[in-house]
PDB file of C-alpha atoms in Angstrom:
ATOM      1  CA  MET A   1      15.144  41.682 127.039  1.00 95.00           C
ATOM      2  CA  PHE A   2      11.687  42.438 128.054  1.00 97.00           C
ATOM      3  CA  ARG A   3      11.952  42.610 132.071  1.00 97.00           C
ATOM      4  CA  GLY A   4       9.719  43.907 134.781  1.00 97.00           C
ATOM      5  CA  ARG A   5       6.108  44.520 134.770  1.00 97.00           C
ATOM      6  CA  SER A   6       4.016  47.197 134.604  1.00 97.00           C
ATOM      7  CA  THR A   7       0.252  48.397 134.798  1.00 98.00           C
ATOM      8  CA  HIS A   8      -1.504  50.008 131.817  1.00 97.00           C
ATOM      9  CA  THR A   9      -5.313  50.820 130.855  1.00 97.00           C
ATOM     10  CA  LEU A  10      -6.528  49.527 127.869  1.00 97.00           C
ATOM     11  CA  ASP A  11      -8.517  51.987 125.865  1.00 97.00           C
ATOM     12  CA  SER A  12     -12.106  51.743 124.547  1.00 95.00           C
ATOM     13  CA  LYS A  13     -11.171  50.921 120.813  1.00 96.00           C
ATOM     14  CA  GLY A  14      -8.660  48.334 122.331  1.00 97.00           C
ATOM     15  CA  ARG A  15      -5.231  49.936 122.239  1.00 98.00           C
ATOM     16  CA  LEU A  16      -2.675  49.352 124.711  1.00 98.00           C
ATOM     17  CA  ILE A  17       0.513  51.951 125.124  1.00 97.00           C
ATOM     18  CA  ILE A  18       3.755  49.559 125.105  1.00 97.00           C
ATOM     19  CA  PRO A  19       6.063  50.978 127.820  1.00 97.00           C
ATOM     20  CA  ALA A  20       9.015  52.770 126.464  1.00 96.00           C
ATOM     21  CA  ARG A  21      11.541  50.312 127.981  1.00 97.00           C
ATOM     22  CA  PHE A  22       9.714  47.393 125.619  1.00 97.00           C
ATOM     23  CA  ARG A  23       9.662  49.764 122.917  1.00 96.00           C
ATOM     24  CA  GLU A  24      13.502  50.386 123.373  1.00 96.00           C
ATOM     25  CA  VAL A  25      14.078  46.425 122.860  1.00 96.00           C
ATOM     26  CA  LEU A  26      11.848  46.561 119.874  1.00 95.00           C
ATOM     27  CA  ARG A  27      14.075  49.425 118.473  1.00 92.00           C
ATOM     28  CA  ALA A  28      17.374  48.241 119.389  1.00 94.00           C
ATOM     29  CA  GLY A  29      16.983  44.374 118.163  1.00 92.00           C
ATOM     30  CA  TYR A  30      14.130  44.177 115.884  1.00 92.00           C
ATOM     31  CA  ASP A  31      11.285  46.381 114.024  1.00 90.00           C
ATOM     32  CA  ASP A  32       7.932  47.791 115.069  1.00 90.00           C
ATOM     33  CA  ARG A  33       6.210  44.522 114.498  1.00 94.00           C
ATOM     34  CA  LEU A  34       4.372  41.897 117.071  1.00 98.00           C
ATOM     35  CA  ILE A  35       2.812  38.937 116.925  1.00 98.00           C
ATOM     36  CA  ILE A  36       0.356  38.531 119.946  1.00 98.00           C
ATOM     37  CA  THR A  37      -1.093  35.170 120.717  1.00 97.00           C
ATOM     38  CA  ASN A  38      -2.965  33.357 123.419  1.00 94.00           C
ATOM     39  CA  LEU A  39      -1.648  31.882 126.224  1.00 89.00           C
ATOM     40  CA  HIS A  40      -3.015  30.001 129.033  1.00 88.00           C
ATOM     41  CA  ARG A  41      -5.428  32.863 130.732  1.00 91.00           C
ATOM     42  CA  CYS A  42      -3.288  35.788 129.096  1.00 97.00           C
ATOM     43  CA  LEU A  43      -1.849  36.694 125.842  1.00 98.00           C
ATOM     44  CA  VAL A  44       1.923  36.866 125.280  1.00 98.00           C
ATOM     45  CA  ALA A  45       3.579  39.212 122.540  1.00 98.00           C
ATOM     46  CA  TYR A  46       6.733  38.395 120.540  1.00 98.00           C
ATOM     47  CA  PRO A  47       8.744  40.376 118.392  1.00 98.00           C
ATOM     48  CA  PHE A  48       8.186  39.477 114.695  1.00 96.00           C
ATOM     49  CA  GLU A  49      11.485  37.653 114.429  1.00 95.00           C
ATOM     50  CA  GLU A  50      11.557  35.935 117.707  1.00 96.00           C
ATOM     51  CA  TRP A  51       8.055  34.595 116.359  1.00 96.00           C
ATOM     52  CA  ARG A  52       9.640  33.451 112.831  1.00 95.00           C
ATOM     53  CA  LEU A  53      11.863  31.176 115.199  1.00 95.00           C
ATOM     54  CA  ILE A  54       8.880  29.627 116.790  1.00 94.00           C
ATOM     55  CA  GLU A  55       7.091  29.057 113.434  1.00 92.00           C
ATOM     56  CA  ASN A  56      10.299  27.704 112.029  1.00 93.00           C
ATOM     57  CA  LYS A  57      10.410  25.259 114.857  1.00 91.00           C
ATOM     58  CA  THR A  58       6.859  24.314 114.744  1.00 89.00           C
ATOM     59  CA  ALA A  59       6.760  23.700 110.881  1.00 88.00           C
ATOM     60  CA  SER A  60       9.297  20.576 111.498  1.00 87.00           C
ATOM     61  CA  LEU A  61       7.170  19.112 114.119  1.00 84.00           C
ATOM     62  CA  SER A  62       4.611  15.885 113.162  1.00 76.00           C
ATOM     63  CA  ALA A  63       1.223  17.539 112.355  1.00 75.00           C
ATOM     64  CA  ILE A  64       0.206  13.677 113.368  1.00 84.00           C
ATOM     65  CA  ASP A  65       0.995  13.840 116.734  1.00 88.00           C
ATOM     66  CA  GLU A  66      -2.479  15.055 118.399  1.00 91.00           C
ATOM     67  CA  ASN A  67      -0.437  17.237 121.194  1.00 90.00           C
ATOM     68  CA  ILE A  68       1.306  18.870 118.483  1.00 89.00           C
ATOM     69  CA  LYS A  69      -2.176  19.527 116.399  1.00 89.00           C
ATOM     70  CA  ALA A  70      -3.572  21.033 119.688  1.00 89.00           C
ATOM     71  CA  PHE A  71      -0.873  23.558 120.005  1.00 88.00           C
ATOM     72  CA  LEU A  72      -0.855  24.510 116.675  1.00 89.00           C
ATOM     73  CA  ARG A  73      -4.842  24.970 117.081  1.00 90.00           C
ATOM     74  CA  LEU A  74      -4.453  27.291 120.080  1.00 89.00           C
ATOM     75  CA  PHE A  75      -1.254  28.975 120.053  1.00 91.00           C
ATOM     76  CA  ILE A  76      -0.141  29.176 116.308  1.00 92.00           C
ATOM     77  CA  SER A  77      -3.632  29.419 114.741  1.00 93.00           C
ATOM     78  CA  GLY A  78      -4.504  32.462 117.477  1.00 94.00           C
ATOM     79  CA  ALA A  79      -1.759  34.568 116.259  1.00 97.00           C
ATOM     80  CA  VAL A  80      -2.311  38.108 114.741  1.00 98.00           C
ATOM     81  CA  GLU A  81       0.410  40.612 113.604  1.00 97.00           C
ATOM     82  CA  CYS A  82      -0.208  43.840 115.369  1.00 97.00           C
ATOM     83  CA  PRO A  83       2.302  46.846 114.630  1.00 95.00           C
ATOM     84  CA  LEU A  84       2.916  49.434 117.025  1.00 96.00           C
ATOM     85  CA  ASP A  85       1.316  52.885 115.802  1.00 96.00           C
ATOM     86  CA  ARG A  86       2.949  56.271 115.816  1.00 95.00           C
ATOM     87  CA  GLN A  87       1.977  56.653 119.543  1.00 96.00           C
ATOM     88  CA  GLY A  88       3.482  53.361 120.712  1.00 96.00           C
ATOM     89  CA  ARG A  89       0.351  51.504 120.902  1.00 97.00           C
ATOM     90  CA  VAL A  90      -0.896  48.165 119.882  1.00 98.00           C
ATOM     91  CA  LEU A  91      -4.458  47.527 118.779  1.00 98.00           C
ATOM     92  CA  ILE A  92      -5.278  44.107 120.302  1.00 98.00           C
ATOM     93  CA  PRO A  93      -7.841  42.451 118.428  1.00 97.00           C
ATOM     94  CA  PRO A  94     -11.340  41.852 119.490  1.00 97.00           C
ATOM     95  CA  SER A  95     -10.863  37.924 119.697  1.00 96.00           C
ATOM     96  CA  LEU A  96      -7.791  37.968 121.909  1.00 97.00           C
ATOM     97  CA  ARG A  97      -9.243  40.509 124.193  1.00 97.00           C
ATOM     98  CA  GLU A  98     -12.135  38.167 124.690  1.00 96.00           C
ATOM     99  CA  TYR A  99      -9.988  35.235 125.116  1.00 95.00           C
ATOM    100  CA  ALA A 100      -7.593  36.806 127.886  1.00 97.00           C
ATOM    101  CA  VAL A 101     -10.825  38.386 129.396  1.00 97.00           C
ATOM    102  CA  LEU A 102      -9.126  41.592 128.995  1.00 97.00           C
ATOM    103  CA  ASN A 103     -10.685  44.477 130.743  1.00 93.00           C
ATOM    104  CA  LYS A 104      -9.414  48.153 131.198  1.00 95.00           C
ATOM    105  CA  GLU A 105      -6.590  47.411 133.742  1.00 98.00           C
ATOM    106  CA  ILE A 106      -3.824  45.471 132.214  1.00 98.00           C
ATOM    107  CA  VAL A 107      -0.529  44.392 133.285  1.00 98.00           C
ATOM    108  CA  LEU A 108       2.822  43.895 130.840  1.00 98.00           C
ATOM    109  CA  ALA A 109       4.883  41.095 132.277  1.00 98.00           C
ATOM    110  CA  GLY A 110       8.376  41.063 130.756  1.00 98.00           C
ATOM    111  CA  MET A 111       9.303  37.446 130.212  1.00 97.00           C
ATOM    112  CA  LEU A 112      12.793  38.153 128.722  1.00 97.00           C
ATOM    113  CA  LYS A 113      12.474  37.208 124.704  1.00 96.00           C
ATOM    114  CA  ASN A 114       8.507  38.198 124.856  1.00 98.00           C
ATOM    115  CA  PHE A 115       6.068  39.839 127.170  1.00 98.00           C
ATOM    116  CA  GLU A 116       2.739  38.890 128.806  1.00 98.00           C
ATOM    117  CA  ILE A 117      -0.452  40.498 128.458  1.00 99.00           C
ATOM    118  CA  TRP A 118      -2.702  39.900 131.501  1.00 98.00           C
ATOM    119  CA  ASP A 119      -5.824  41.484 133.076  1.00 98.00           C
ATOM    120  CA  LYS A 120      -4.899  42.511 136.133  1.00 98.00           C
ATOM    121  CA  ALA A 121      -7.152  40.464 138.062  1.00 97.00           C
ATOM    122  CA  LEU A 122      -6.272  37.630 136.791  1.00 97.00           C
ATOM    123  CA  TRP A 123      -2.628  38.392 137.021  1.00 98.00           C
ATOM    124  CA  ASP A 124      -3.207  39.046 140.573  1.00 97.00           C
ATOM    125  CA  GLU A 125      -4.485  35.715 141.036  1.00 96.00           C
ATOM    126  CA  GLU A 126      -1.420  34.255 138.837  1.00 94.00           C
ATOM    127  CA  ILE A 127       1.042  35.696 140.831  1.00 94.00           C
ATOM    128  CA  ASN A 128      -0.439  34.964 144.238  1.00 93.00           C
ATOM    129  CA  LYS A 129      -0.248  30.998 143.186  1.00 91.00           C
ATOM    130  CA  SER A 130       3.242  31.761 142.438  1.00 87.00           C
ATOM    131  CA  ARG A 131       3.863  33.152 145.679  1.00 88.00           C
ATOM    132  CA  GLU A 132       2.341  30.276 147.112  1.00 89.00           C
ATOM    133  CA  ASN A 133       4.344  28.135 145.479  1.00 85.00           C
ATOM    134  CA  TYR A 134       7.631  29.605 145.937  1.00 82.00           C
ATOM    135  CA  PRO A 135       9.250  26.818 147.616  1.00 82.00           C
ATOM    136  CA  GLN A 136       8.817  24.621 145.048  1.00 84.00           C
ATOM    137  CA  LEU A 137       9.814  27.259 142.385  1.00 80.00           C
ATOM    138  CA  SER A 138      13.106  27.798 144.348  1.00 82.00           C
ATOM    139  CA  ALA A 139      13.782  23.981 144.413  1.00 83.00           C
ATOM    140  CA  THR A 140      13.364  23.942 140.473  1.00 84.00           C
ATOM    141  CA  LEU A 141      15.701  27.047 140.060  1.00 81.00           C
ATOM    142  CA  ALA A 142      18.097  25.286 142.464  1.00 86.00           C
ATOM    143  CA  GLN A 143      18.270  22.323 140.195  1.00 87.00           C
ATOM    144  CA  ILE A 144      18.927  24.356 137.145  1.00 84.00           C
ATOM    145  CA  GLY A 145      21.850  26.395 138.701  1.00 87.00           C
ATOM    146  CA  ILE A 146      19.662  29.568 139.158  1.00 84.00           C
TER     147      ILE A 146
END
């Protein structure tokens, strides 16, 4: 599982070093392919096998529903296969870098079965919102037994 968060640098070619602990998760249970797609204000990276599960579930949804179509347009159509190179880096395509406003400083945040890729300034905004909403978050967690 992908845990923890760390700050990294995006190089001039759009390559990002994946931390050793995340690469170990990939080696232990997956291969070296990531599917990266857009999410609200950030990117999300899935091991290829986890992405296939999402595709299989999504394929059975009704394409008539406008919310489903919107999801497919945003999340599924934005997905790009991004293999790791020998140095443990992933090349993030320009369209995804632009979507997530990725500059030089990047935060990778483990989210168990995937990890998020944030511009550091946007991450700081998002984490501050989460801190402000902590009482509400605590109540939600208590309701589900965590």
